[in-house]
């Protein structure tokens, strides 16, 4: 049976080319893989290889012919003993490609946004005890390690040293070296290893000594952990937690003082949590470890030693994606996360003395963002101030403000304001460092600028 | 270093470890990859496959020889040059071709493409587009085998170009330190895109690259299925016995361009032709089978079977629908 050999597309963008040279002549026996001809495009000269075997019955497009459209029959392949009718001497027109044509795609609406659903009231957990954020994180990991044998912790100095910041104190003793594993200083390697293990269904907790060092491993966090579920059509989930101190510590300079909130919150396929209190830390870390998706858990070194009331209930856990109103108010909404929640509350005290009632929202989760809680609040207060330690450009504040503009524009009485870290690498000198970070007074000023 | 210099290559063990039946099976499996890839190239030429498409033609003996040394439960991971690995793992030609053409019936429902396919059922963990990433992920698969206290091994395939990535050496260290059952397979096809090994690596003996960590290594003629199989058996036995990782450098060759649009100015056509004529891994097995008295007739039956499977896969792919537009938004996160 005669089959046409078509002018091939040799790159995704090629529409036509020059048939530079035939390397086979009519009557030649062809086996698959033989180079038949050379084609020139504007970019390169490339070879056309035979896919079928047979005899080159007729050449339809002669050497040197230019602008040969992709899919034009350039030759006819026949089998042994077959003859071709005389009509098959002229190239017929290029066949219409059967390829899917992405130009006539009808857009689909994203799944109905749940963002504006009214939040359910938070569950009451009863009795509380004062514990530090460090203890809360430690208890959360211990509880989940006890609960699920597939959970394990790995990172630099997490086992024998008991954690660079003592978050994993006592875990090696209780769970042994199979499940609390010291890693060499090899973030790219051990993060890739942990992601690989997670793809098989294990549930690693990866501790970065600080989130700054997660930059060594960000390729695995984004390209390997966040995207694989999608790229596999839903087959390969990646239940993993990446945690460690984020943002500015104190006097450690530019390379150790950066907020990665907006970096990670940018990425579909990740959840991003930034707790403030001990209850946030404990309840959300337990939820993060149980979550079947990759979760970034941004802690704060300065908060590790702070005490907060935290529910003592053994089952205590918090939902991911729910913000918390830390202080109710009617005049302005202040949105913050992590250590800045405390600074915002401080500012709210000062404002209260001046008769301004600020509502302070602790975001707790950056992705998925609890837009509903923020929007409901702004509908009440008509003013928005966002606070973060990170840089202003494309930061979390920008996103929060835009969400409010989209969903509550008509309720706003003033343009939203951002209080952020200064747009410079973190300086070392004590005075400069202080100037680079948001202070309660900056928040007060931003609010006063609005009312 | 030339793939043609067979004599310089160490082969594993003392001669062919394969039976006639196994050679016959290998002939079928390798031919399936070859014909599948040729068909993929053809569909690409017709505009049915878009983007990148890295064909495995020429390297078939590597994956088939290794696959024959594995057992159920062993895990696999590789780069974007993954079609051969998937067929070797037992994934269907239909599912792979449908994914190449971006159809809903593909392994990733059309959302992965040529470089990103997976099968939990066949323990195939992808299909990765970041050169070298699969090596660190691969030791993670081995970590999971060890954590679960199985004797399963993991195979991490990567190229000679990938062998220069830092994370490969981080992975060597971690795998050796924790005695992970991981076989690192460098598929040395002499080029990473247009850069020859000599121009990319100060080490020309990639099989020795694990030495500082005490990882045993072997250079193998990757065009000779029996040699590949012998070496793989040895590596697998080492890993299953809990002795830690093993490194195999498979000397092989890719006949086609790096991806589809490759002007191939970095090598001479004679180089390709010579290797194809003198060292083709499939011709090699064909000769062994004919010498052993297998009839041309029975080989033709195999060839016809393979052709039917490949044509069916192309037909299946072309007649399968594209993904439903609503699929755009699914599979980003799992329900908690
Ligand atoms: C991190 C990274 N850098 C560069 C590339 C682009 N790239 C894709 S394949 C390739 C060559 C890899 O060669 P090799 O590892 O020898 O594998 P082969 O293609 O020969 O199978 C390059 C540079 C990439 N995909 N990822
Ligand atoms: Mg290569």
Short mmCIF file of C-alpha atoms in Angstrom, two decimals, chain A residues 9-12 98-100, chain B residues 36-55 83 96-103 113-114 260 317-318:
data_model
loop_
_atom_site.label_atom_id
_atom_site.label_comp_id
_atom_site.label_asym_id
_atom_site.label_seq_id
_atom_site.Cartn_x
_atom_site.Cartn_y
_atom_site.Cartn_z
CA UNK A 9 7.40 20.02 11.47
CA UNK A 10 10.75 19.86 13.17
CA UNK A 11 10.02 22.40 15.83
CA UNK A 12 6.86 23.63 17.54
CA UNK A 98 -5.36 17.09 12.66
CA UNK A 99 -3.64 18.58 15.64
CA UNK A 100 -5.81 20.07 18.34
CA UNK B 36 6.98 3.73 19.51
CA UNK B 37 9.57 6.49 19.40
CA UNK B 38 9.64 6.50 15.62
CA UNK B 39 5.89 6.89 15.64
CA UNK B 40 6.14 9.68 18.21
CA UNK B 41 8.62 11.43 15.94
CA UNK B 42 6.19 11.06 13.07
CA UNK B 43 3.27 12.44 15.07
CA UNK B 44 5.48 15.31 16.13
CA UNK B 45 6.20 16.00 12.47
CA UNK B 46 2.48 16.10 11.82
CA UNK B 47 2.00 18.65 14.56
CA UNK B 48 0.17 16.22 16.83
CA UNK B 49 2.79 16.41 19.54
CA UNK B 50 3.92 19.84 20.62
CA UNK B 51 6.73 21.31 22.64
CA UNK B 52 9.65 19.16 23.67
CA UNK B 53 9.90 15.53 22.68
CA UNK B 54 13.09 13.69 23.64
CA UNK B 55 13.34 10.36 21.89
CA UNK B 83 9.16 7.23 27.05
CA UNK B 96 1.91 7.22 26.96
CA UNK B 97 1.06 8.22 23.39
CA UNK B 98 -2.16 9.86 24.55
CA UNK B 99 -0.18 11.92 27.04
CA UNK B 100 2.34 12.89 24.36
CA UNK B 101 -0.52 14.26 22.30
CA UNK B 102 -2.12 16.02 25.27
CA UNK B 103 -5.26 13.91 25.54
CA UNK B 113 3.07 15.93 28.50
CA UNK B 114 6.13 14.16 27.16
CA UNK B 260 13.00 17.35 17.98
CA UNK B 317 -4.23 8.99 20.99
CA UNK B 318 -5.59 10.79 17.95
#
